[in-house]
Every structure is written in C-alpha cells, then in structure tokens.
One Martini backbone bead per residue (centre of mass of N, CA, C, O) as a GRO file, in nm:
protein
  215
    1UNK     BB    1   7.599  11.239   8.477
    2UNK     BB    2   7.512  11.310   8.189
    3UNK     BB    3   7.670  11.574   8.169
    4UNK     BB    4   7.949  11.455   8.215
    5UNK     BB    5   7.948  11.291   7.960
    6UNK     BB    6   7.873  11.538   7.751
    7UNK     BB    7   8.068  11.781   7.806
    8UNK     BB    8   8.259  11.779   7.554
    9UNK     BB    9   8.016  11.841   7.352
   10UNK     BB   10   7.899  12.102   7.489
   11UNK     BB   11   8.187  12.264   7.453
   12UNK     BB   12   8.220  12.313   7.135
   13UNK     BB   13   8.093  12.605   7.101
   14UNK     BB   14   8.365  12.744   7.194
   15UNK     BB   15   8.504  12.628   6.907
   16UNK     BB   16   8.327  12.674   6.644
   17UNK     BB   17   8.129  12.445   6.600
   18UNK     BB   18   8.008  12.284   6.294
   19UNK     BB   19   7.901  12.121   6.011
   20UNK     BB   20   8.201  12.216   5.863
   21UNK     BB   21   8.366  12.051   6.038
   22UNK     BB   22   8.621  11.868   6.070
   23UNK     BB   23   8.669  11.555   6.199
   24UNK     BB   24   8.968  11.599   6.300
   25UNK     BB   25   8.903  11.836   6.488
   26UNK     BB   26   8.698  11.695   6.662
   27UNK     BB   27   8.879  11.471   6.772
   28UNK     BB   28   9.087  11.677   6.902
   29UNK     BB   29   8.888  11.815   7.096
   30UNK     BB   30   8.774  11.569   7.260
   31UNK     BB   31   9.083  11.488   7.349
   32UNK     BB   32   9.123  11.740   7.503
   33UNK     BB   33   9.214  11.863   7.808
   34UNK     BB   34   9.036  12.136   7.800
   35UNK     BB   35   8.752  11.924   7.800
   36UNK     BB   36   8.780  11.785   8.049
   37UNK     BB   37   8.674  11.671   8.316
   38UNK     BB   38   8.689  11.741   8.635
   39UNK     BB   39   8.811  11.700   8.920
   40UNK     BB   40   8.772  11.588   9.213
   41UNK     BB   41   8.757  11.731   9.497
   42UNK     BB   42   8.852  11.745   9.795
   43UNK     BB   43   8.717  11.529  10.066
   44UNK     BB   44   8.614  11.602  10.385
   45UNK     BB   45   8.553  11.550  10.687
   46UNK     BB   46   8.325  11.642  10.952
   47UNK     BB   47   8.287  11.811  11.239
   48UNK     BB   48   8.060  11.853  11.477
   49UNK     BB   49   7.997  12.143  11.638
   50UNK     BB   50   7.841  12.014  11.890
   51UNK     BB   51   8.140  11.882  12.002
   52UNK     BB   52   8.366  12.092  12.052
   53UNK     BB   53   8.355  12.125  12.360
   54UNK     BB   54   8.433  11.834  12.421
   55UNK     BB   55   8.695  11.822  12.272
   56UNK     BB   56   8.840  12.029  12.457
   57UNK     BB   57   8.820  11.845  12.705
   58UNK     BB   58   8.958  11.577  12.590
   59UNK     BB   59   9.160  11.664  12.311
   60UNK     BB   60   9.301  11.931  12.343
   61UNK     BB   61   9.637  11.904  12.323
   62UNK     BB   62   9.670  11.600  12.268
   63UNK     BB   63   9.932  11.349  12.331
   64UNK     BB   64  10.011  11.025  12.184
   65UNK     BB   65  10.158  10.724  12.300
   66UNK     BB   66  10.160  10.417  12.100
   67UNK     BB   67  10.146  10.043  12.105
   68UNK     BB   68  10.195   9.787  11.886
   69UNK     BB   69  10.155   9.449  11.849
   70UNK     BB   70  10.417   9.256  11.690
   71UNK     BB   71  10.608   9.138  11.397
   72UNK     BB   72  10.867   9.039  11.246
   73UNK     BB   73  11.020   8.874  10.976
   74UNK     BB   74  11.091   8.629  11.224
   75UNK     BB   75  10.843   8.644  11.451
   76UNK     BB   76  10.920   8.864  11.649
   77UNK     BB   77  10.845   9.052  11.892
   78UNK     BB   78  10.707   9.393  11.864
   79UNK     BB   79  10.699   9.747  11.839
   80UNK     BB   80  10.457   9.995  11.726
   81UNK     BB   81  10.520  10.331  11.719
   82UNK     BB   82  10.298  10.598  11.796
   83UNK     BB   83  10.213  10.955  11.717
   84UNK     BB   84   9.960  11.181  11.846
   85UNK     BB   85   9.798  11.498  11.764
   86UNK     BB   86   9.555  11.735  11.874
   87UNK     BB   87   9.541  12.029  11.717
   88UNK     BB   88   9.255  12.011  11.587
   89UNK     BB   89   8.906  11.965  11.494
   90UNK     BB   90   9.046  11.902  11.175
   91UNK     BB   91   9.347  11.803  11.294
   92UNK     BB   92   9.632  11.603  11.262
   93UNK     BB   93   9.955  11.493  11.417
   94UNK     BB   94  10.213  11.266  11.311
   95UNK     BB   95  10.418  10.968  11.400
   96UNK     BB   96  10.645  10.715  11.297
   97UNK     BB   97  10.864  10.469  11.496
   98UNK     BB   98  10.738  10.178  11.398
   99UNK     BB   99  10.784   9.972  11.161
  100UNK     BB  100  10.731   9.990  10.812
  101UNK     BB  101  10.638  10.313  10.874
  102UNK     BB  102  10.889  10.429  10.971
  103UNK     BB  103  10.952  10.773  10.902
  104UNK     BB  104  10.655  10.920  10.938
  105UNK     BB  105  10.549  11.263  10.871
  106UNK     BB  106  10.230  11.396  10.960
  107UNK     BB  107   9.922  11.531  10.830
  108UNK     BB  108   9.547  11.554  10.877
  109UNK     BB  109   9.249  11.558  10.769
  110UNK     BB  110   8.971  11.534  10.992
  111UNK     BB  111   8.726  11.346  11.188
  112UNK     BB  112   8.525  11.370  11.479
  113UNK     BB  113   8.371  11.132  11.720
  114UNK     BB  114   8.138  11.115  11.979
  115UNK     BB  115   8.060  10.827  12.166
  116UNK     BB  116   8.178  10.911  12.472
  117UNK     BB  117   8.188  11.125  12.691
  118UNK     BB  118   8.518  11.101  12.827
  119UNK     BB  119   8.589  10.814  12.657
  120UNK     BB  120   8.491  10.812  12.333
  121UNK     BB  121   8.682  10.826  12.024
  122UNK     BB  122   8.667  10.917  11.671
  123UNK     BB  123   8.892  10.887  11.394
  124UNK     BB  124   8.904  11.027  11.058
  125UNK     BB  125   9.093  10.953  10.734
  126UNK     BB  126   9.261  11.065  10.445
  127UNK     BB  127   9.520  10.996  10.244
  128UNK     BB  128   9.739  11.079   9.993
  129UNK     BB  129   9.796  10.761   9.927
  130UNK     BB  130   9.485  10.625   9.974
  131UNK     BB  131   9.452  10.587  10.269
  132UNK     BB  132   9.247  10.464  10.534
  133UNK     BB  133   9.141  10.593  10.866
  134UNK     BB  134   9.050  10.438  11.181
  135UNK     BB  135   9.000  10.551  11.534
  136UNK     BB  136   8.977  10.439  11.874
  137UNK     BB  137   8.958  10.620  12.194
  138UNK     BB  138   9.011  10.485  12.517
  139UNK     BB  139   9.048  10.663  12.796
  140UNK     BB  140   9.023  10.469  13.056
  141UNK     BB  141   9.197  10.218  12.909
  142UNK     BB  142   9.433  10.309  12.699
  143UNK     BB  143   9.301  10.258  12.394
  144UNK     BB  144   9.361  10.157  12.045
  145UNK     BB  145   9.139  10.122  11.768
  146UNK     BB  146   9.237  10.000  11.429
  147UNK     BB  147   9.156  10.090  11.084
  148UNK     BB  148   9.338  10.007  10.779
  149UNK     BB  149   9.339  10.110  10.421
  150UNK     BB  150   9.565  10.015  10.220
  151UNK     BB  151   9.708  10.100   9.968
  152UNK     BB  152   9.900   9.957   9.733
  153UNK     BB  153  10.134  10.160   9.735
  154UNK     BB  154  10.171  10.190  10.046
  155UNK     BB  155  10.222   9.889  10.103
  156UNK     BB  156  10.443   9.812   9.872
  157UNK     BB  157  10.586  10.119   9.928
  158UNK     BB  158  10.670  10.215  10.214
  159UNK     BB  159  10.938  10.380  10.180
  160UNK     BB  160  10.802  10.606  10.000
  161UNK     BB  161  10.633  10.697  10.286
  162UNK     BB  162  10.864  10.828  10.372
  163UNK     BB  163  10.901  11.132  10.584
  164UNK     BB  164  10.784  11.470  10.507
  165UNK     BB  165  10.525  11.672  10.420
  166UNK     BB  166  10.670  11.953  10.427
  167UNK     BB  167  10.802  11.822  10.182
  168UNK     BB  168  10.738  11.843   9.870
  169UNK     BB  169  10.862  11.585   9.759
  170UNK     BB  170  10.724  11.382   9.951
  171UNK     BB  171  10.427  11.463   9.888
  172UNK     BB  172  10.430  11.391   9.594
  173UNK     BB  173  10.518  11.087   9.628
  174UNK     BB  174  10.264  11.005   9.793
  175UNK     BB  175  10.056  11.075   9.576
  176UNK     BB  176  10.154  10.851   9.373
  177UNK     BB  177  10.057  10.603   9.544
  178UNK     BB  178   9.741  10.644   9.480
  179UNK     BB  179   9.784  10.542   9.156
  180UNK     BB  180   9.806  10.257   9.270
  181UNK     BB  181   9.569  10.095   9.169
  182UNK     BB  182   9.266  10.017   9.313
  183UNK     BB  183   9.019  10.051   9.538
  184UNK     BB  184   9.036   9.706   9.600
  185UNK     BB  185   9.359   9.738   9.632
  186UNK     BB  186   9.393   9.618   9.960
  187UNK     BB  187   9.491   9.653  10.305
  188UNK     BB  188   9.353   9.523  10.597
  189UNK     BB  189   9.422   9.671  10.925
  190UNK     BB  190   9.369   9.537  11.260
  191UNK     BB  191   9.436   9.712  11.575
  192UNK     BB  192   9.590   9.722  11.900
  193UNK     BB  193   9.670   9.968  12.154
  194UNK     BB  194   9.889  10.108  12.388
  195UNK     BB  195   9.893  10.363  12.610
  196UNK     BB  196  10.201  10.514  12.730
  197UNK     BB  197  10.120  10.836  12.666
  198UNK     BB  198   9.970  11.132  12.818
  199UNK     BB  199   9.967  11.469  12.695
  200UNK     BB  200  10.064  11.802  12.661
  201UNK     BB  201  10.144  11.877  12.370
  202UNK     BB  202  10.358  11.829  12.072
  203UNK     BB  203  10.653  11.838  12.128
  204UNK     BB  204  10.837  11.737  11.842
  205UNK     BB  205  10.627  11.801  11.663
  206UNK     BB  206  10.529  11.947  11.396
  207UNK     BB  207  10.380  12.240  11.253
  208UNK     BB  208  10.042  12.329  11.161
  209UNK     BB  209   9.785  12.466  11.009
  210UNK     BB  210   9.448  12.418  10.972
  211UNK     BB  211   9.431  12.498  10.644
  212UNK     BB  212   9.596  12.286  10.534
  213UNK     BB  213   9.682  12.077  10.282
  214UNK     BB  214   9.664  11.701  10.253
  215UNK     BB  215   9.608  11.597   9.930
   0.00000   0.00000   0.00000
C-alpha cells in the first residue's frame, strides 16, 4: 500500500529528476498519466477443481428457463423470464426475456460452488456493469434463488444495458455503466424463480469460447 502511494515519486528517476529540476516540470510529471498507478486487473472467482467431475454430472451443457414472479408498473402480476446455459465450468451464457432487463444477451466469467452434490449449486459472478450476481439452483425442487446487487448505472439506466455483449458497441456502453455511482450506491434485489424447463444444449443462445474476457 505504501509503495502504491509513493509510486509516482519513486518513478521520477526514470525521467532524470534531480535537485536542479524546475518545480513546474516536477508537478507536470507527478500528474502525468504515464506514471499513474496501474488499474487493478480483472479478478474472477475460481471454481474448485475438486468439484469439476460433479459439475459435469449435474450442470454440464444444462440450459435452464426460469420465471420470476413480479409486478409491472401498474402493480399487475407478470413473469420475468430468464435463460441460462452452463457452457463451461468457468463461464455461463444467458439471456433475459422479461422485465426491465429484457433484451440483454450476455456471458460472464463465473465460479460454481457445489453445496450438495446432485441437488444444490451456487453460481457467482461480477458483471461488466458493476452488478454482482449470486444464485442457488435447487435441482430437486426446480427453484432458483437469486441475490443481485445492481450498480447504480445498471439499475437507473436499464435500457442502456440491453443488447448483446458480442457487439463491441454494446460491450463498451455496458462497461460505462459501472462508472456511475460508488460501491455502496446499489439496489439489492432478492427473488425466487420457478424452473419451467431444463434441457441439454444451448438452444438459440449465442456461443463464446471459455477464455473470452467478460469485464
């Protein structure tokens, strides 16, 4: 932490700074982008290799359609339909078909946790919008329990989060939503959904390779 704070000063020797250097030049170099601390690289959760064989039994190539019970702007009941495909042990592909986030096609680096083999799985990920998602899939009961911590940008500008991440313009726009508000400026939404269909294969969902960047 101390090194990070003083890094701009420690780097000045690279620019031939000495006791005779004009103060104006020193100010310019300290404020220069060229010696600013680097940004933190993307940090993804990791799936424990010990559970991969169980993941292949329970979730590999599984596609889920599930509905959240919700209400529209007039208070009338409606369904928010989501679709998720377990493409890789490190990545999911999904689409949103109902609710304010409808029209969003995405893929995310994720981590899986096996809570009870053959019965309960948890999936966690961070979105490029700054939103954090965690869901638990109850296989025997066909239920999904979700906690989503929406970033301010994602929540307040939901329409800007529509599109397909495979389109560079959409991807860059979504990334911009993460820069709106602070870390505590969030909307926490917890919902339960009924799984209406479980099948194998990705259906109409687009494909991405496992190593693709998601943030």
